[in-house]
Short mmCIF file of C-alpha atoms and ligand atoms in Angstrom, two decimals:
data_model
loop_
_atom_site.label_atom_id
_atom_site.label_comp_id
_atom_site.label_asym_id
_atom_site.label_seq_id
_atom_site.Cartn_x
_atom_site.Cartn_y
_atom_site.Cartn_z
CA UNK I 163 70.17 51.08 -31.24
CA UNK I 164 66.91 51.22 -33.45
CA UNK I 165 64.26 49.08 -31.64
CA UNK I 166 64.33 51.97 -28.76
CA UNK I 167 64.75 56.27 -28.86
CA UNK I 168 68.96 56.91 -28.27
CA UNK I 169 69.42 59.56 -25.65
CA UNK I 170 70.26 62.81 -27.05
CA UNK I 171 72.01 65.73 -26.55
CA UNK I 172 71.90 69.20 -28.56
CA UNK I 173 74.18 71.80 -28.23
CA UNK I 174 73.15 75.05 -28.84
CA UNK I 175 69.95 77.21 -27.25
CA UNK I 176 68.78 79.25 -30.62
CA UNK I 177 66.27 78.89 -32.49
CA UNK I 178 67.12 75.25 -34.28
CA UNK I 179 68.36 73.85 -31.56
CA UNK I 180 66.00 74.61 -29.07
CA UNK I 181 63.24 73.42 -32.04
CA UNK I 182 64.88 70.07 -32.58
CA UNK I 183 65.43 69.10 -28.92
CA UNK I 184 61.82 70.18 -28.49
CA UNK I 185 60.59 68.42 -30.91
CA UNK I 186 62.55 65.26 -29.51
CA UNK I 187 61.18 65.69 -26.07
CA UNK I 188 57.57 65.69 -27.40
CA UNK I 189 58.24 62.32 -28.65
CA UNK I 190 59.04 61.00 -25.40
CA UNK I 191 63.03 61.20 -26.67
CA UNK I 192 65.66 61.39 -23.47
CA UNK I 193 66.92 64.99 -24.84
CA UNK I 194 69.15 67.49 -23.05
CA UNK I 195 69.66 70.86 -24.25
CA UNK I 196 72.88 72.26 -23.60
CA UNK I 197 73.19 76.49 -23.71
CA UNK I 198 75.36 78.58 -22.14
CA UNK I 199 73.52 81.47 -20.95
CA UNK I 200 72.31 80.25 -17.17
CA UNK I 201 69.11 82.55 -17.55
CA UNK I 202 68.28 81.25 -20.39
CA UNK I 203 68.27 77.74 -18.88
CA UNK I 204 66.71 78.65 -16.02
CA UNK I 205 63.81 80.28 -17.69
CA UNK I 206 63.37 77.31 -20.32
CA UNK I 207 63.41 74.95 -17.29
CA UNK I 208 60.94 76.94 -15.05
CA UNK I 209 58.52 78.67 -17.63
CA UNK I 210 58.99 76.15 -20.79
CA UNK I 211 59.61 78.60 -23.36
CA UNK I 212 62.84 80.32 -24.77
CA UNK I 213 62.00 83.69 -25.45
CA UNK I 214 64.99 84.89 -27.49
CA UNK I 215 64.47 82.70 -29.90
CA UNK I 216 61.37 81.12 -30.03
CA UNK I 217 58.75 83.53 -28.36
CA UNK I 218 55.30 82.21 -27.83
CA UNK I 219 56.35 78.58 -28.40
CA UNK I 220 55.22 76.19 -25.30
CA UNK I 221 57.89 74.11 -24.90
CA UNK I 222 57.38 70.20 -24.12
CA UNK I 223 57.85 70.11 -20.29
CA UNK I 224 60.28 66.93 -20.74
CA UNK I 225 63.04 68.96 -22.29
CA UNK I 226 65.89 68.77 -19.84
CA UNK I 227 68.12 71.95 -20.08
CA UNK I 228 71.50 72.13 -19.00
CA UNK I 229 74.56 74.90 -19.02
CA UNK I 230 77.02 72.11 -18.02
CA UNK I 231 78.70 70.76 -21.36
CA UNK I 232 80.14 67.52 -19.75
CA UNK I 233 77.07 66.49 -18.07
CA UNK I 234 74.82 66.93 -20.91
CA UNK I 235 77.35 65.16 -22.85
CA UNK I 236 77.60 62.24 -20.05
CA UNK I 237 74.81 59.79 -21.18
CA UNK I 238 74.17 61.12 -25.03
CA UNK I 239 74.47 58.45 -27.44
CA UNK I 240 73.59 61.14 -30.33
CA UNK I 241 74.93 64.69 -30.42
CA UNK I 242 73.33 67.36 -32.30
CA UNK I 243 75.50 70.51 -33.02
CA UNK I 244 73.26 73.34 -33.79
CA UNK I 245 76.09 75.96 -32.80
CA UNK I 246 76.54 78.88 -35.63
CA UNK I 247 79.50 78.07 -37.75
CA UNK I 248 81.88 80.92 -36.09
CA UNK I 249 82.12 79.30 -32.56
CA UNK I 250 81.40 75.62 -34.03
CA UNK I 251 85.03 74.54 -33.43
CA UNK I 252 85.98 76.62 -30.03
CA UNK I 253 82.96 74.48 -28.88
CA UNK I 254 84.18 71.16 -30.35
CA UNK I 255 87.29 72.08 -28.87
CA UNK I 256 86.29 71.89 -25.12
CA UNK I 257 84.14 68.45 -25.66
CA UNK I 258 86.49 66.53 -28.60
CA UNK I 259 87.25 63.15 -26.48
CA UNK I 260 84.08 62.92 -24.79
CA UNK I 261 82.66 62.34 -28.22
CA UNK I 262 84.33 59.17 -28.85
CA UNK I 263 82.21 56.29 -30.14
CA UNK I 264 79.09 59.08 -30.18
CA UNK I 265 76.88 59.34 -33.17
CA UNK I 266 77.99 63.42 -33.53
CA UNK I 267 75.18 65.08 -36.00
CA UNK I 268 75.94 68.96 -37.22
CA UNK I 269 72.61 71.04 -38.17
CA UNK I 270 75.12 74.07 -38.89
CA UNK I 271 74.82 75.69 -42.37
CA UNK I 272 78.29 77.43 -42.60
CA UNK I 273 81.58 76.92 -43.76
CA UNK I 274 85.20 77.86 -41.99
CA UNK I 275 88.07 79.84 -43.66
CA UNK I 276 90.82 79.11 -44.22
CA UNK I 277 90.65 75.36 -45.31
CA UNK I 278 86.75 75.75 -46.83
CA UNK I 279 85.61 73.17 -44.50
CA UNK I 280 82.05 72.02 -43.66
CA UNK I 281 81.43 71.80 -40.09
CA UNK I 282 81.22 68.02 -40.10
CA UNK I 283 85.00 68.17 -41.57
CA UNK I 284 85.91 70.31 -38.24
CA UNK I 285 83.72 67.37 -36.64
CA UNK I 286 86.68 64.95 -37.84
CA UNK I 287 89.42 66.82 -36.84
CA UNK I 288 88.00 67.48 -33.36
CA UNK I 289 86.49 64.44 -32.56
CA UNK I 290 87.97 61.78 -34.86
CA UNK I 291 86.58 58.55 -33.02
CA UNK I 292 83.31 59.94 -33.20
CA UNK I 293 80.53 58.63 -35.84
CA UNK I 294 79.81 61.96 -37.98
CA UNK I 295 76.70 62.87 -39.91
CA UNK I 296 74.80 66.16 -41.04
CA UNK I 297 71.24 67.31 -40.71
CA UNK I 298 70.09 69.56 -43.71
CA UNK I 299 67.03 70.30 -45.35
CA UNK I 300 63.84 72.45 -45.73
CA UNK I 301 63.88 73.83 -42.17
CA UNK I 302 62.74 76.70 -40.79
CA UNK I 303 62.57 76.45 -37.17
CA UNK I 304 59.71 78.80 -35.96
CA UNK I 305 57.70 76.40 -38.67
CA UNK I 306 58.92 73.42 -37.36
CA UNK I 307 58.67 74.17 -33.92
CA UNK I 308 54.94 75.34 -34.76
CA UNK I 309 54.08 71.95 -35.97
CA UNK I 310 54.31 72.63 -39.94
CA UNK I 311 54.89 69.35 -42.10
CA UNK I 312 58.52 69.41 -43.52
CA UNK I 313 60.86 66.90 -44.07
CA UNK I 314 64.74 66.91 -43.64
CA UNK I 315 68.03 64.64 -44.60
CA UNK I 316 70.29 62.58 -42.62
CA UNK I 317 73.31 62.29 -44.54
CA UNK I 318 76.38 59.70 -43.78
CA UNK I 319 78.78 57.26 -44.48
CA UNK I 320 77.74 55.52 -41.59
CA UNK I 321 74.21 53.82 -41.99
CA UNK I 322 73.66 53.05 -38.55
CA UNK I 323 73.86 56.73 -37.70
CA UNK I 324 71.11 57.67 -40.50
CA UNK I 325 69.16 54.97 -39.19
CA UNK I 326 69.44 55.93 -35.82
CA UNK I 327 68.77 59.87 -36.27
CA UNK I 328 65.66 58.34 -38.27
CA UNK I 329 64.61 56.96 -35.06
CA UNK I 330 64.88 59.74 -32.82
CA UNK I 331 63.66 62.72 -35.06
CA UNK I 332 61.15 60.81 -37.48
CA UNK I 333 57.60 61.59 -36.39
CA UNK I 334 54.26 62.88 -37.46
CA UNK I 335 55.56 66.14 -38.19
CA UNK I 336 59.24 65.54 -39.73
CA UNK I 337 59.95 62.91 -42.44
CA UNK I 338 63.94 62.13 -42.30
CA UNK I 339 65.31 60.91 -45.32
CA UNK I 340 68.73 59.28 -45.22
CA UNK I 341 71.82 60.21 -47.91
CA UNK I 342 75.34 59.17 -48.26
CA UNK I 343 76.43 62.39 -49.84
CA UNK I 344 77.31 64.04 -46.71
CA UNK I 345 79.83 66.40 -48.76
CA UNK I 346 76.88 67.69 -51.13
CA UNK I 347 74.11 67.67 -48.54
CA UNK I 348 76.29 69.84 -46.19
CA UNK I 349 77.49 71.84 -49.22
CA UNK I 350 73.63 72.53 -50.32
CA UNK I 351 72.70 73.75 -47.05
CA UNK I 352 75.38 76.54 -46.86
CA UNK I 353 75.45 77.70 -50.48
CA UNK I 354 71.78 78.29 -50.32
CA UNK I 355 71.97 80.92 -47.80
CA UNK I 356 73.90 83.58 -50.30
CA UNK I 357 70.86 83.31 -52.77
CA UNK I 358 68.50 83.81 -50.22
CA UNK I 359 70.03 87.32 -49.49
CA UNK I 360 70.01 87.60 -53.34
CA UNK I 361 66.28 86.87 -53.03
CA UNK I 362 65.23 88.74 -50.16
CA UNK I 363 66.76 91.90 -51.79
CA UNK I 364 64.86 91.52 -55.19
CA UNK I 365 61.66 90.97 -52.88
CA UNK I 366 62.34 94.36 -51.31
CA UNK I 367 62.78 96.01 -54.76
CA UNK I 368 59.55 94.63 -55.50
CA UNK I 369 61.07 92.46 -58.65
CA UNK I 370 58.29 90.63 -60.41
CA UNK I 371 57.52 86.93 -59.66
CA UNK I 372 59.20 85.92 -63.34
CA UNK I 373 62.57 87.69 -61.80
CA UNK I 374 62.48 85.59 -58.50
CA UNK I 375 61.91 82.17 -60.50
CA UNK I 376 64.49 83.44 -62.63
CA UNK I 377 67.14 83.73 -59.47
CA UNK I 378 66.12 80.91 -58.02
CA UNK I 379 66.54 78.71 -61.03
CA UNK I 380 69.91 80.29 -62.01
CA UNK I 381 71.19 80.06 -57.88
CA UNK I 382 70.49 75.98 -58.25
CA UNK I 383 72.73 76.53 -61.57
CA UNK I 384 75.42 78.07 -60.10
CA UNK I 385 75.66 76.33 -56.41
CA UNK I 386 75.54 72.57 -58.40
CA UNK I 387 78.14 73.97 -61.10
CA UNK I 388 80.41 74.82 -57.36
CA UNK I 389 79.30 71.49 -56.28
CA UNK I 390 80.36 69.42 -59.13
CA UNK I 391 83.82 71.55 -59.50
CA UNK I 392 84.77 70.28 -55.69
CA UNK I 393 83.37 66.84 -56.22
CA UNK I 394 80.13 66.63 -54.74
CA UNK I 395 77.18 64.73 -56.68
CA UNK I 396 74.85 67.25 -58.84
CA UNK I 397 71.90 64.51 -57.94
CA UNK I 398 71.66 65.63 -54.14
CA UNK I 399 71.11 68.95 -55.22
CA UNK I 400 67.76 67.59 -56.48
CA UNK I 401 66.68 66.95 -53.33
CA UNK I 402 65.79 68.36 -49.86
CA UNK I 403 69.31 69.97 -48.90
CA UNK I 404 70.04 71.19 -52.18
CA UNK I 405 66.62 72.32 -54.12
CA UNK I 406 64.01 72.16 -51.26
CA UNK I 407 66.39 74.21 -48.60
CA UNK I 408 67.49 76.48 -51.71
CA UNK I 409 63.32 77.21 -52.35
CA UNK I 410 62.37 77.53 -48.40
CA UNK I 411 64.88 80.06 -47.89
CA UNK I 412 64.50 82.19 -51.14
CA UNK I 413 60.63 82.66 -50.49
CA UNK I 414 60.13 82.74 -47.10
CA UNK I 415 60.30 85.76 -44.78
CA UNK I 416 61.05 83.68 -41.99
CA UNK I 417 64.60 83.01 -43.59
CA UNK I 418 67.08 85.37 -41.65
CA UNK I 419 69.05 85.28 -44.53
CA UNK I 420 66.42 86.48 -47.03
CA UNK I 421 65.48 89.07 -44.04
CA UNK I 422 69.22 90.14 -44.32
CA UNK I 423 68.54 90.73 -47.93
CA UNK I 424 65.22 92.62 -47.77
CA UNK I 425 67.02 94.89 -45.44
CA UNK I 426 69.65 95.75 -47.69
CA UNK I 427 67.10 95.88 -50.51
CA UNK I 428 65.45 98.55 -48.14
CA UNK I 429 68.71 100.71 -48.32
CA UNK I 430 70.06 99.59 -44.61
CA UNK I 431 73.56 98.70 -44.59
CA UNK I 432 74.79 95.16 -43.57
CA UNK I 433 75.73 95.71 -40.22
CA UNK I 434 72.34 97.59 -39.57
CA UNK I 435 70.33 94.43 -41.24
CA UNK I 436 72.52 91.97 -39.19
CA UNK I 437 72.33 93.72 -35.61
CA UNK I 438 68.17 93.90 -36.16
CA UNK I 439 68.28 90.39 -36.85
CA UNK I 440 70.01 89.31 -33.78
CA UNK I 441 70.23 85.96 -34.86
CA UNK I 442 72.82 84.24 -37.12
CA UNK I 443 73.10 84.90 -40.67
CA UNK I 444 75.45 82.52 -42.43
CA UNK I 445 75.04 83.72 -45.86
CA UNK I 446 76.88 86.70 -45.01
CA UNK I 447 80.24 85.08 -44.01
CA UNK I 448 79.60 82.03 -46.86
CA UNK I 449 79.32 84.91 -49.05
CA UNK I 450 83.04 85.96 -48.43
CA UNK I 451 84.14 82.65 -48.13
CA UNK I 452 82.35 81.50 -51.55
CA UNK I 453 83.76 84.39 -53.44
CA UNK I 454 87.32 83.78 -52.93
CA UNK I 455 87.01 79.99 -53.06
CA UNK I 456 85.17 80.41 -56.59
CA UNK I 457 87.80 82.97 -57.85
CA UNK I 458 90.62 80.61 -56.39
CA UNK I 459 89.24 77.58 -58.64
CA UNK I 460 88.09 79.65 -61.85
CA UNK I 461 84.14 78.68 -61.74
CA UNK I 462 82.03 81.33 -62.58
CA UNK I 463 79.34 81.98 -60.58
CA UNK I 464 77.86 85.76 -61.75
CA UNK I 465 75.46 85.80 -58.83
CA UNK I 466 77.78 85.40 -56.00
CA UNK I 467 79.91 88.29 -57.73
CA UNK I 468 77.33 90.72 -58.11
CA UNK I 469 76.21 89.89 -54.41
CA UNK I 470 79.84 90.29 -53.13
CA UNK I 471 80.03 93.63 -55.36
CA UNK I 472 76.70 94.96 -53.68
CA UNK I 473 77.65 94.29 -50.43
CA UNK I 474 81.37 94.38 -49.46
CA UNK I 475 82.55 96.28 -52.71
CA UNK I 476 79.68 99.01 -52.15
CA UNK I 477 79.11 98.34 -56.55
CA UNK I 478 75.69 100.62 -57.06
CA UNK I 479 72.99 97.86 -57.81
CA UNK I 480 71.35 99.08 -61.28
CA UNK I 481 74.95 98.61 -62.40
CA UNK I 482 75.48 95.05 -60.50
CA UNK I 483 72.01 94.11 -62.20
CA UNK I 484 72.80 95.41 -65.53
CA UNK I 485 75.90 93.51 -65.96
CA UNK I 486 74.16 90.22 -64.66
CA UNK I 487 71.64 90.65 -67.44
CA UNK I 488 74.18 91.62 -70.37
CA UNK I 489 76.21 88.89 -69.37
CA UNK I 490 76.57 85.94 -72.39
CA UNK I 491 73.75 84.11 -72.45
CA UNK I 492 74.96 80.22 -72.13
CA UNK I 493 73.09 77.00 -71.47
CA UNK I 494 69.71 76.63 -69.83
CA UNK I 495 70.35 73.17 -67.77
CA UNK I 496 74.06 72.24 -67.15
CA UNK I 497 73.29 68.90 -65.30
CA UNK I 498 73.70 66.53 -68.72
CA UNK I 499 76.89 67.78 -68.48
CA UNK I 500 77.50 67.52 -65.18
CA UNK I 501 76.45 63.60 -65.39
CA UNK I 502 78.98 62.96 -67.95
CA UNK I 503 81.70 64.50 -66.15
CA UNK I 504 84.34 62.83 -63.69
CA UNK I 505 83.32 60.49 -61.07
CA UNK I 506 82.13 62.41 -57.90
CA UNK I 507 83.04 62.15 -54.22
CA UNK I 508 80.11 61.13 -51.72
N1 LIG Q 742 66.95 78.30 -37.49
C1 LIG Q 742 66.55 77.77 -38.36
O1 LIG Q 742 66.20 77.98 -39.13
C2 LIG Q 742 67.90 76.64 -38.94
C3 LIG Q 742 69.21 76.87 -38.50
N2 LIG Q 742 70.39 76.13 -39.04
C4 LIG Q 742 71.52 76.10 -38.86
O2 LIG Q 742 71.70 76.28 -37.49
C5 LIG Q 742 72.91 76.80 -37.12
C6 LIG Q 742 72.65 77.69 -35.53
O3 LIG Q 742 71.85 78.54 -36.12
P1 LIG Q 742 70.30 79.05 -35.02
O4 LIG Q 742 69.92 77.81 -33.85
O5 LIG Q 742 69.04 79.50 -36.04
O6 LIG Q 742 71.18 80.23 -34.37
P2 LIG Q 742 70.79 81.46 -33.66
O7 LIG Q 742 71.06 82.73 -33.96
O8 LIG Q 742 68.78 81.24 -33.18
O9 LIG Q 742 71.14 80.95 -31.92
C7 LIG Q 742 72.52 80.52 -32.29
C8 LIG Q 742 72.65 80.05 -30.86
O10 LIG Q 742 74.23 79.82 -30.77
C9 LIG Q 742 74.50 79.76 -29.32
N3 LIG Q 742 76.12 80.27 -29.20
C10 LIG Q 742 76.36 81.16 -30.05
N4 LIG Q 742 78.29 81.19 -29.89
C11 LIG Q 742 78.00 80.15 -29.19
C12 LIG Q 742 79.21 79.13 -28.24
N5 LIG Q 742 80.42 80.00 -28.36
N6 LIG Q 742 79.36 78.55 -27.31
C13 LIG Q 742 77.97 78.15 -26.89
N7 LIG Q 742 76.65 78.51 -27.67
C14 LIG Q 742 76.92 79.38 -28.52
C15 LIG Q 742 73.79 81.25 -29.28
O11 LIG Q 742 74.00 81.21 -27.59
P3 LIG Q 742 73.77 82.72 -27.02
O12 LIG Q 742 72.08 83.23 -27.35
O13 LIG Q 742 74.04 82.36 -25.54
O14 LIG Q 742 74.21 84.12 -27.87
C16 LIG Q 742 72.19 80.72 -29.04
O15 LIG Q 742 71.73 79.70 -28.36
C17 LIG Q 742 73.31 77.69 -37.98
O16 LIG Q 742 74.40 77.51 -39.00
C18 LIG Q 742 71.82 77.68 -39.37
O17 LIG Q 742 72.38 77.70 -40.56
C19 LIG Q 742 69.72 75.02 -39.74
C20 LIG Q 742 68.13 74.57 -39.97
C21 LIG Q 742 67.73 75.82 -39.36
O1 LIG Q 743 68.07 76.79 -43.20
C1 LIG Q 743 67.49 77.40 -42.75
C2 LIG Q 743 65.61 76.62 -43.43
O2 LIG Q 743 66.09 75.46 -44.04
C3 LIG Q 743 66.98 78.61 -42.21
O3 LIG Q 743 67.70 79.47 -42.87
P1 LIG Q 743 67.94 81.04 -42.37
O4 LIG Q 743 69.12 80.77 -41.00
O5 LIG Q 743 67.81 81.74 -43.28
O6 LIG Q 743 67.04 81.62 -41.41
#
């Protein structure tokens, strides 16, 4: 498949699905974007703009749009999923058998409870005959849509899938690196959203640059500690889908998770912050899921505990910060210990 561009379908017409589909259309990849809102589909087809999720971005006229899920999938060889984690399984349940033999790539950065399932594990359950992969990295949709340069990671045990995704997505503005550590890449993308909320709060509170750097670095330590406990490869967290994505979501006011944190830091309630956003901020649900899982597994995650205490237990912020700053002062870099730990699953 690598000598020609495979035909592609993108499911989900929000900011990321529209961005990915548009990027491929502009590179002459045959691509169809599926979304559920007929009015929006008509608007995109006629006006070449997605006014709700990507206002002001001129979409390529070759981008095909449909609300017919079966038609969208009929000729697709590669299917990208850009549906929020809360609806991910529901959409897959409608199409599982149709995905047999296709390459199915999740771009969704969330975790399903019960089961603590990554989205690609849901694909495996609902479409057992599909080839499965994930895409993750420092990929703010609006920046990609505006033509800014970045890179991403396609991760799969299936090397042909990685090559085919590199062929359809890689272009002058986007480098697509391959990884075989699907679990680690997917876990990194989900976990960093929680720390983006914390960084947004720190920004709203006017905290210093040292503080922000400390938060990002300790976030990396904490998420890697959890990932190693879950059997992931810690080295994956040093790549684009780990530290790369963590940095962008923790520093950019474009990140929706950062924005939710910023709203909390300004004294808004979670409900107000999420409602004003009007888009998905996966970190809110991931925080709940992660707090529970870390407690069950006995993994030390003070930043997750602190954010959970503020957001869901309504503990006063100064008390939480004081607790964090007076916790036991342990080792800085845990990677050496991680590397000598038991073999990792990838
Ligand atoms: N935006 C970004 O920068 C990036 C996002 N991601 C990840 O991509 C995933 C999707 O996010 P994003 O596109 O940003 O989200 P948005 O909030 O921008 O859009 C969500 C989209 O999903 C659609 N949707 C929701 N529920 C359903 C359903 N049951 N059936 C069909 N469509 C549905 C919405 O449709 P409707 O408008 O009709 O409600 C909308 O088109 C998230 O997990 C996110 O973490 C990954 C990398 C970058
Ligand atoms: O994952 C993202 C960038 O890589 C998008 O982050 P937000 O969902 O916080 O906007």
